[in-house]
Amino acid sequence: MHTMNSNRHFAWNGIPKFWVFVFVSACFLFQSFAQQTVVQQHGQLKVVGNHIVDKNGIPIALHGMSMYSWNNQGLMFYNASAVSHLVNDWKCTVLRIPILPGSVSSQTTPLRTVVDACIANGIYAIIDWHSMGGADANACSNFMKSMATSYGNTPNVMYETWNEPVSETWATIKAYHETVIAAIRTIDPDNIIICGDPQWDQHPEQAAASPITSSTNIAYSFHFYAATHKFASMGPNVATALKNGIALFVTEYGSCEASGSGAFDSSETRKWWHFLDSNSIGCTNWAVETNGETASAFNSTAGSTGPWGNSSMTTPGIFVMNYIKNSYQLQSTVSNAYSFSRQQTRPAAAKALSPAGDRTSTVFALNGAIVNMPAAGKRSCGNYVVRSQGNDKNQSVDFIR
């Protein structure tokens, strides 16, 4: 642990000179940070243990939206302007872009438009083979190979090889994934591949019991709809999967019932968010569309290109947007807070510093340092922690060690 600079003992108009330097440095570094995109900040993602980590080896939780490819009420948002507003107004750091296996010929161009826009805006993109039960490994392999050929040399892209298996066993699902993974890896050796698991991605613990070992940088998906899938009943599946060492990404979730309609359950959604944030698990909300469902982010007055005011959004849409924006602001605040250390040090490897089972702890990236919450005792350099209230309010940035 570094000690404070001796300048702290001198004052200028009652303000210690050290803190004057810190303030000036913070302003300069804030400007530099603000000019970076999300991908410039975090770079090539990879899987280490049960986390997705960034280029500094720090666990990262991306927050964003899932696009919608079933009809024009969703496909109309597959354009560069809509993506730009989701990034700049909503502060999405990732978008999931589904393509229907039966519509590859008509939907590939719109999908590419969204992926290209994600890259242009410096965020991450999940290319989703949106098959339910009975997915075709050969068809998926051919499509993903074309995507890997186009985007495999960028750090922005991840591949989701099977949206939601239904009645298939994990052994069958695993063999499917291994086929598609082999096809992708002939072209793209390192971008993350996210793999579905049994019964609509609700049993990652089965995948954790027999994980895919044919490739590195493999994560697994989990899906929930809060009004149907209560945290108390489904949370243990995720906790077991994490305990057994696999990395997860919630590529689809809703604040409503599993049908996409029905009750809006903000309380249960917050329980899930708290758990995901506490374990640095990213998530994308279903969905960017105007179908009139509870899951719809927008109502029928929303234009396809944005910008969108609250009057063109649904109540769940505003609820999710605020979560995404607050998550982005929290991480940005932490990163900037650490930037004004004069004596930055970077730990050799990321590790959890909080007590086991402490669900109030969240790891953040601070220019390569580990940040966990809660902690106390502010210092000028080292590892910092964000003290927050729920999922919404940043209270302070505190020193750990």
Short mmCIF file of C-alpha atoms in Angstrom, two decimals:
data_model
loop_
_atom_site.label_atom_id
_atom_site.label_comp_id
_atom_site.label_asym_id
_atom_site.label_seq_id
_atom_site.Cartn_x
_atom_site.Cartn_y
_atom_site.Cartn_z
CA MET A 1 0.00 0.00 0.00
CA HIS A 2 1.37 3.39 -0.95
CA THR A 3 1.49 6.32 1.45
CA MET A 4 0.31 9.85 0.83
CA ASN A 5 2.65 12.32 -0.86
CA SER A 6 4.39 14.67 1.58
CA ASN A 7 2.72 17.64 -0.16
CA ARG A 8 -0.40 16.84 1.84
CA HIS A 9 1.16 18.74 4.78
CA PHE A 10 1.15 22.07 2.90
CA ALA A 11 -1.90 24.17 2.05
CA TRP A 12 -2.85 26.75 -0.52
CA ASN A 13 -5.70 29.02 0.60
CA GLY A 14 -6.64 26.33 3.08
CA ILE A 15 -6.60 23.54 0.46
CA PRO A 16 -3.78 20.96 0.65
CA LYS A 17 -1.59 21.23 -2.44
CA PHE A 18 -1.82 17.49 -2.95
CA TRP A 19 -5.58 17.66 -3.41
CA VAL A 20 -5.24 20.63 -5.77
CA PHE A 21 -3.04 18.41 -7.93
CA VAL A 22 -5.51 15.58 -7.63
CA PHE A 23 -8.39 17.77 -8.78
CA VAL A 24 -6.50 19.04 -11.83
CA SER A 25 -5.33 15.54 -12.70
CA ALA A 26 -8.85 14.18 -12.31
CA CYS A 27 -10.24 16.73 -14.74
CA PHE A 28 -7.61 15.89 -17.35
CA LEU A 29 -8.04 12.15 -16.96
CA PHE A 30 -11.83 12.42 -16.96
CA GLN A 31 -11.66 14.10 -20.37
CA SER A 32 -9.37 11.36 -21.68
CA PHE A 33 -11.63 8.65 -20.27
CA ALA A 34 -14.76 10.25 -21.72
CA GLN A 35 -13.23 10.16 -25.19
CA GLN A 36 -12.79 6.41 -25.05
CA THR A 37 -15.48 4.00 -26.16
CA VAL A 38 -16.49 1.03 -24.03
CA VAL A 39 -14.48 -1.34 -26.20
CA GLN A 40 -11.44 0.94 -26.11
CA GLN A 41 -11.64 0.91 -22.31
CA HIS A 42 -12.16 -2.83 -21.90
CA GLY A 43 -10.78 -4.37 -25.09
CA GLN A 44 -10.72 -8.07 -25.82
CA LEU A 45 -12.96 -10.01 -23.45
CA LYS A 46 -12.19 -13.52 -22.29
CA VAL A 47 -13.39 -16.11 -19.81
CA VAL A 48 -11.33 -16.69 -16.68
CA GLY A 49 -12.83 -19.11 -14.19
CA ASN A 50 -16.46 -18.18 -13.62
CA HIS A 51 -16.13 -14.62 -14.91
CA ILE A 52 -16.04 -12.76 -18.18
CA VAL A 53 -13.11 -10.38 -17.79
CA ASP A 54 -11.73 -7.45 -19.76
CA LYS A 55 -8.27 -6.82 -21.19
CA ASN A 56 -6.95 -6.08 -17.69
CA GLY A 57 -8.29 -9.34 -16.28
CA ILE A 58 -11.05 -7.56 -14.34
CA PRO A 59 -14.57 -9.06 -14.25
CA ILE A 60 -16.95 -7.00 -16.36
CA ALA A 61 -20.74 -6.94 -16.43
CA LEU A 62 -22.14 -5.51 -19.67
CA HIS A 63 -25.68 -4.11 -19.66
CA GLY A 64 -27.87 -3.60 -22.67
CA MET A 65 -30.85 -4.64 -24.76
CA SER A 66 -31.84 -7.48 -27.02
CA MET A 67 -33.13 -6.59 -30.45
CA TYR A 68 -36.20 -8.41 -31.81
CA SER A 69 -36.37 -10.22 -35.14
CA TRP A 70 -39.83 -11.84 -35.18
CA ASN A 71 -41.68 -9.07 -37.03
CA ASN A 72 -41.33 -5.55 -38.34
CA GLN A 73 -42.23 -4.05 -34.94
CA GLY A 74 -38.76 -5.16 -33.91
CA LEU A 75 -36.86 -5.33 -37.20
CA MET A 76 -37.58 -1.66 -37.84
CA PHE A 77 -35.01 -0.86 -35.13
CA TYR A 78 -32.24 -2.74 -36.98
CA ASN A 79 -30.66 0.50 -38.16
CA ALA A 80 -27.59 2.56 -37.31
CA SER A 81 -29.50 5.53 -35.88
CA ALA A 82 -31.44 3.37 -33.41
CA VAL A 83 -28.20 1.72 -32.26
CA SER A 84 -26.56 5.11 -31.80
CA HIS A 85 -29.39 6.28 -29.55
CA LEU A 86 -29.36 3.03 -27.55
CA VAL A 87 -25.66 3.63 -26.94
CA ASN A 88 -25.65 7.38 -26.36
CA ASP A 89 -29.05 7.90 -24.70
CA TRP A 90 -29.63 4.57 -22.94
CA LYS A 91 -25.90 3.93 -22.31
CA CYS A 92 -26.04 0.34 -23.56
CA THR A 93 -22.62 -1.30 -23.54
CA VAL A 94 -23.84 -4.39 -25.40
CA LEU A 95 -26.64 -5.28 -27.81
CA ARG A 96 -27.87 -8.76 -28.57
CA ILE A 97 -28.87 -9.16 -32.23
CA PRO A 98 -31.11 -12.18 -32.96
CA ILE A 99 -31.49 -13.76 -36.37
CA LEU A 100 -34.17 -16.39 -37.05
CA PRO A 101 -32.73 -19.56 -38.64
CA GLY A 102 -35.59 -19.66 -41.16
CA SER A 103 -34.97 -16.06 -42.21
CA VAL A 104 -31.21 -15.96 -42.76
CA SER A 105 -31.53 -14.76 -46.35
CA SER A 106 -33.69 -11.76 -45.42
CA GLN A 107 -32.30 -10.91 -41.99
CA THR A 108 -28.53 -11.16 -42.49
CA THR A 109 -28.24 -7.67 -43.98
CA PRO A 110 -30.19 -6.00 -41.15
CA LEU A 111 -28.18 -7.97 -38.60
CA ARG A 112 -24.92 -6.82 -40.18
CA THR A 113 -26.21 -3.24 -40.07
CA VAL A 114 -26.65 -3.51 -36.29
CA VAL A 115 -23.31 -5.26 -35.72
CA ASP A 116 -21.52 -2.64 -37.82
CA ALA A 117 -23.24 0.11 -35.84
CA CYS A 118 -22.20 -1.50 -32.54
CA ILE A 119 -18.60 -1.53 -33.75
CA ALA A 120 -18.86 2.08 -34.95
CA ASN A 121 -20.20 3.11 -31.53
CA GLY A 122 -17.55 1.14 -29.66
CA ILE A 123 -19.79 -1.33 -27.81
CA TYR A 124 -20.06 -5.12 -27.76
CA ALA A 125 -22.44 -7.16 -29.94
CA ILE A 126 -23.87 -10.65 -29.34
CA ILE A 127 -24.80 -12.39 -32.59
CA ASP A 128 -27.68 -14.65 -31.58
CA TRP A 129 -28.72 -17.75 -33.54
CA HIS A 130 -32.29 -17.47 -32.31
CA SER A 131 -33.34 -21.10 -32.51
CA MET A 132 -35.62 -22.80 -30.02
CA GLY A 133 -35.67 -26.59 -29.72
CA GLY A 134 -34.31 -28.69 -32.57
CA ALA A 135 -31.52 -26.35 -33.65
CA ASP A 136 -29.55 -27.36 -36.77
CA ALA A 137 -25.81 -27.46 -36.01
CA ASN A 138 -24.78 -27.38 -39.68
CA ALA A 139 -26.95 -24.36 -40.49
CA CYS A 140 -25.68 -22.52 -37.42
CA SER A 141 -22.07 -23.45 -38.22
CA ASN A 142 -22.32 -22.07 -41.74
CA PHE A 143 -23.87 -18.83 -40.54
CA MET A 144 -21.44 -18.33 -37.67
CA LYS A 145 -18.48 -19.01 -39.96
CA SER A 146 -19.65 -16.17 -42.18
CA MET A 147 -19.95 -13.92 -39.13
CA ALA A 148 -16.51 -14.96 -37.87
CA THR A 149 -15.04 -14.22 -41.29
CA SER A 150 -16.46 -10.70 -41.17
CA TYR A 151 -16.03 -9.86 -37.49
CA GLY A 152 -13.63 -12.33 -35.93
CA ASN A 153 -10.78 -9.84 -36.05
CA THR A 154 -12.66 -7.32 -33.87
CA PRO A 155 -12.93 -7.51 -30.07
CA ASN A 156 -16.56 -6.30 -30.21
CA VAL A 157 -18.29 -9.53 -31.18
CA MET A 158 -19.55 -12.53 -29.21
CA TYR A 159 -21.44 -15.50 -30.65
CA GLU A 160 -24.57 -17.05 -29.11
CA THR A 161 -24.92 -20.41 -30.79
CA TRP A 162 -28.34 -21.60 -29.57
CA ASN A 163 -30.90 -19.20 -28.15
CA GLU A 164 -33.03 -21.62 -26.13
CA PRO A 165 -32.91 -25.41 -26.20
CA VAL A 166 -36.20 -26.82 -24.96
CA SER A 167 -36.49 -30.55 -24.28
CA GLU A 168 -33.01 -31.67 -25.39
CA THR A 169 -30.63 -33.19 -22.83
CA TRP A 170 -27.40 -31.43 -21.96
CA ALA A 171 -25.46 -34.21 -23.71
CA THR A 172 -27.28 -33.45 -26.98
CA ILE A 173 -26.94 -29.69 -26.52
CA LYS A 174 -23.24 -29.99 -25.68
CA ALA A 175 -22.52 -32.02 -28.82
CA TYR A 176 -24.32 -29.38 -30.91
CA HIS A 177 -22.27 -26.58 -29.35
CA GLU A 178 -19.02 -28.46 -29.89
CA THR A 179 -19.80 -28.74 -33.60
CA VAL A 180 -20.55 -25.04 -33.97
CA ILE A 181 -17.62 -24.00 -31.78
CA ALA A 182 -15.23 -26.00 -33.96
CA ALA A 183 -16.53 -24.19 -37.04
CA ILE A 184 -16.11 -20.76 -35.46
CA ARG A 185 -12.66 -21.51 -34.09
CA THR A 186 -11.26 -22.32 -37.52
CA ILE A 187 -11.65 -18.60 -38.20
CA ASP A 188 -11.94 -16.81 -34.85
CA PRO A 189 -9.78 -18.37 -32.13
CA ASP A 190 -10.59 -16.12 -29.21
CA ASN A 191 -13.88 -14.18 -29.16
CA ILE A 192 -16.34 -15.42 -26.54
CA ILE A 193 -18.96 -18.01 -27.49
CA ILE A 194 -22.11 -18.16 -25.33
CA CYS A 195 -23.84 -21.53 -25.17
CA GLY A 196 -27.45 -22.31 -24.32
CA ASP A 197 -28.45 -25.00 -21.83
CA PRO A 198 -31.53 -27.15 -21.05
CA GLN A 199 -35.12 -25.95 -20.72
CA TRP A 200 -34.97 -22.43 -22.10
CA ASP A 201 -31.53 -21.74 -20.61
CA GLN A 202 -32.69 -22.30 -17.05
CA HIS A 203 -30.28 -25.07 -16.10
CA PRO A 204 -26.70 -23.84 -16.39
CA GLU A 205 -25.83 -26.05 -13.43
CA GLN A 206 -26.20 -29.04 -15.77
CA ALA A 207 -23.66 -27.49 -18.12
CA ALA A 208 -21.37 -26.79 -15.17
CA ALA A 209 -21.43 -30.46 -14.22
CA SER A 210 -20.05 -31.38 -17.67
CA PRO A 211 -18.62 -28.23 -19.25
CA ILE A 212 -17.38 -27.82 -22.80
CA THR A 213 -13.61 -28.31 -22.85
CA SER A 214 -12.92 -28.33 -26.59
CA SER A 215 -12.24 -24.59 -26.57
CA THR A 216 -11.45 -21.70 -24.27
CA ASN A 217 -13.52 -18.53 -23.82
CA ILE A 218 -16.80 -20.37 -23.47
CA ALA A 219 -19.63 -18.88 -21.41
CA TYR A 220 -23.17 -20.14 -20.83
CA SER A 221 -26.51 -18.39 -20.99
CA PHE A 222 -29.24 -18.05 -18.42
CA HIS A 223 -32.70 -16.62 -19.19
CA PHE A 224 -35.38 -15.45 -16.77
CA TYR A 225 -38.68 -13.62 -16.80
CA ALA A 226 -39.05 -12.16 -13.35
CA ALA A 227 -42.83 -12.50 -12.89
CA THR A 228 -42.59 -16.23 -13.69
CA HIS A 229 -39.07 -17.23 -12.66
CA LYS A 230 -38.75 -16.10 -9.06
CA PHE A 231 -35.26 -15.58 -7.75
CA ALA A 232 -35.87 -17.79 -4.73
CA SER A 233 -36.63 -20.80 -6.94
CA MET A 234 -34.31 -20.23 -9.92
CA GLY A 235 -31.42 -18.38 -8.30
CA PRO A 236 -29.89 -21.58 -6.86
CA ASN A 237 -29.40 -22.96 -10.39
CA VAL A 238 -27.22 -19.97 -11.24
CA ALA A 239 -25.41 -19.99 -7.90
CA THR A 240 -24.56 -23.68 -8.34
CA ALA A 241 -23.28 -23.09 -11.86
CA LEU A 242 -21.03 -20.28 -10.64
CA LYS A 243 -19.81 -22.34 -7.70
CA ASN A 244 -18.86 -25.13 -10.11
CA GLY A 245 -16.77 -22.75 -12.17
CA ILE A 246 -18.54 -21.67 -15.36
CA ALA A 247 -19.03 -18.11 -16.59
CA LEU A 248 -22.54 -16.87 -17.32
CA PHE A 249 -24.26 -14.16 -19.35
CA VAL A 250 -27.99 -13.47 -19.10
CA THR A 251 -28.59 -12.95 -22.81
CA GLU A 252 -32.35 -12.59 -22.33
CA TYR A 253 -34.51 -11.49 -19.42
CA GLY A 254 -37.81 -9.75 -18.88
CA SER A 255 -39.50 -7.90 -16.03
CA CYS A 256 -42.74 -9.67 -16.93
CA GLU A 257 -44.08 -13.20 -17.37
CA ALA A 258 -42.36 -15.79 -19.57
CA SER A 259 -44.94 -15.19 -22.32
CA GLY A 260 -43.58 -11.66 -22.74
CA SER A 261 -46.89 -10.32 -21.46
CA GLY A 262 -48.74 -10.43 -18.15
CA ALA A 263 -47.64 -8.82 -14.91
CA PHE A 264 -44.79 -6.33 -14.63
CA ASP A 265 -42.76 -7.38 -11.57
CA SER A 266 -40.26 -4.67 -10.69
CA SER A 267 -39.53 -6.10 -7.24
CA GLU A 268 -38.50 -9.52 -8.49
CA THR A 269 -36.51 -7.97 -11.33
CA ARG A 270 -34.54 -5.94 -8.81
CA LYS A 271 -33.73 -9.13 -6.88
CA TRP A 272 -32.29 -10.63 -10.05
CA TRP A 273 -30.38 -7.46 -10.90
CA HIS A 274 -28.85 -7.36 -7.43
CA PHE A 275 -27.67 -10.94 -7.75
CA LEU A 276 -26.28 -10.39 -11.25
CA ASP A 277 -24.50 -7.18 -10.23
CA SER A 278 -23.10 -8.86 -7.13
CA ASN A 279 -21.56 -11.58 -9.28
CA SER A 280 -20.49 -9.40 -12.26
CA ILE A 281 -22.87 -11.11 -14.69
CA GLY A 282 -23.92 -9.15 -17.77
CA CYS A 283 -27.47 -9.05 -19.10
CA THR A 284 -29.54 -7.94 -22.08
CA ASN A 285 -33.24 -7.15 -21.73
CA TRP A 286 -35.97 -8.43 -24.05
CA ALA A 287 -36.75 -6.43 -26.16
CA VAL A 288 -36.39 -3.47 -28.52
CA GLU A 289 -39.84 -3.62 -30.15
CA THR A 290 -43.36 -2.15 -30.18
CA ASN A 291 -45.55 -5.27 -30.05
CA GLY A 292 -47.77 -4.06 -27.22
CA GLU A 293 -46.43 -6.71 -24.85
CA THR A 294 -45.26 -6.10 -21.32
CA ALA A 295 -41.73 -6.90 -22.52
CA SER A 296 -41.89 -4.22 -25.22
CA ALA A 297 -39.49 -1.37 -24.54
CA PHE A 298 -41.46 1.00 -26.76
CA ASN A 299 -45.08 1.76 -27.51
CA SER A 300 -46.61 2.21 -30.95
CA THR A 301 -45.72 5.93 -31.10
CA ALA A 302 -41.97 5.25 -31.08
CA GLY A 303 -40.09 6.06 -34.24
CA SER A 304 -37.71 3.46 -35.61
CA THR A 305 -34.62 5.67 -35.55
CA GLY A 306 -34.87 7.58 -32.26
CA PRO A 307 -34.43 9.60 -30.22
CA TRP A 308 -37.20 8.45 -27.90
CA GLY A 309 -38.83 10.38 -25.09
CA ASN A 310 -40.55 8.72 -22.16
CA SER A 311 -43.91 9.18 -23.89
CA SER A 312 -42.86 6.70 -26.58
CA MET A 313 -41.63 4.14 -24.05
CA THR A 314 -43.45 1.63 -21.88
CA THR A 315 -43.23 1.59 -18.09
CA PRO A 316 -40.99 -1.53 -18.15
CA GLY A 317 -38.93 0.11 -20.89
CA ILE A 318 -38.27 3.19 -18.75
CA PHE A 319 -37.54 0.93 -15.77
CA VAL A 320 -34.91 -1.04 -17.69
CA MET A 321 -33.45 2.04 -19.38
CA ASN A 322 -32.82 3.65 -15.99
CA TYR A 323 -31.09 0.50 -14.73
CA ILE A 324 -28.82 0.42 -17.79
CA LYS A 325 -28.02 4.13 -17.47
CA ASN A 326 -27.35 3.87 -13.73
CA SER A 327 -25.13 0.83 -14.23
CA TYR A 328 -23.11 2.71 -16.83
CA GLN A 329 -22.84 5.83 -14.66
CA LEU A 330 -21.74 3.81 -11.66
CA GLN A 331 -18.96 2.09 -13.58
CA SER A 332 -17.91 5.34 -15.27
CA THR A 333 -17.82 7.14 -11.91
CA VAL A 334 -15.64 4.44 -10.43
CA SER A 335 -13.23 4.45 -13.34
CA ASN A 336 -12.84 8.21 -13.21
CA ALA A 337 -12.44 8.15 -9.44
CA TYR A 338 -9.47 5.83 -9.70
CA SER A 339 -7.93 7.89 -12.50
CA PHE A 340 -6.88 10.66 -10.15
CA SER A 341 -4.45 8.50 -8.22
CA ARG A 342 -0.90 9.78 -8.71
CA GLN A 343 0.57 6.42 -7.78
CA GLN A 344 -1.56 3.89 -9.62
CA THR A 345 -0.66 0.27 -9.17
CA ARG A 346 -2.16 -2.64 -11.03
CA PRO A 347 -2.57 -5.99 -9.27
CA ALA A 348 -1.18 -9.01 -11.07
CA ALA A 349 -4.54 -10.76 -11.23
CA ALA A 350 -8.15 -10.04 -10.37
CA LYS A 351 -9.57 -11.69 -7.29
CA ALA A 352 -12.60 -11.19 -5.08
CA LEU A 353 -11.76 -9.24 -1.93
CA SER A 354 -15.12 -9.50 -0.21
CA PRO A 355 -16.23 -12.23 2.20
CA ALA A 356 -17.58 -15.35 0.53
CA GLY A 357 -21.29 -15.13 0.01
CA ASP A 358 -21.41 -11.36 0.52
CA ARG A 359 -24.00 -10.41 -2.10
CA THR A 360 -23.48 -6.71 -1.50
CA SER A 361 -20.08 -6.93 -3.20
CA THR A 362 -19.52 -6.00 -6.81
CA VAL A 363 -16.25 -6.04 -8.71
CA PHE A 364 -15.58 -3.10 -11.01
CA ALA A 365 -12.76 -2.18 -13.36
CA LEU A 366 -10.76 0.85 -12.29
CA ASN A 367 -8.05 1.30 -14.89
CA GLY A 368 -6.80 -2.18 -14.11
CA ALA A 369 -7.41 -2.23 -10.35
CA ILE A 370 -9.89 -4.35 -8.43
CA VAL A 371 -12.89 -2.61 -6.91
CA ASN A 372 -15.28 -4.28 -4.52
CA MET A 373 -18.08 -2.90 -2.39
CA PRO A 374 -18.43 -2.18 0.48
CA ALA A 375 -15.24 -0.83 2.14
CA ALA A 376 -14.11 2.27 4.00
CA GLY A 377 -11.21 4.69 4.36
CA LYS A 378 -10.44 7.00 1.45
CA ARG A 379 -6.89 7.14 0.11
CA SER A 380 -5.20 8.75 -2.85
CA CYS A 381 -4.14 5.59 -4.66
CA GLY A 382 -4.55 1.84 -4.77
CA ASN A 383 -7.78 -0.13 -5.10
CA TYR A 384 -11.11 1.60 -4.58
CA VAL A 385 -14.67 0.57 -3.85
CA VAL A 386 -18.01 2.09 -4.78
CA ARG A 387 -20.43 2.32 -1.90
CA SER A 388 -23.95 2.28 -3.32
CA GLN A 389 -27.56 2.11 -2.27
CA GLY A 390 -29.46 -0.65 -4.04
CA ASN A 391 -28.85 -0.67 -7.77
CA ASP A 392 -29.42 3.01 -8.30
CA LYS A 393 -27.43 5.44 -6.18
CA ASN A 394 -23.67 5.95 -6.01
CA GLN A 395 -22.75 7.19 -2.51
CA SER A 396 -18.96 7.20 -2.29
CA VAL A 397 -15.70 5.79 -3.60
CA ASP A 398 -13.58 4.22 -0.89
CA PHE A 399 -10.12 2.76 -0.63
CA ILE A 400 -9.59 -0.98 -0.16
CA ARG A 401 -5.84 -1.53 -0.13
#
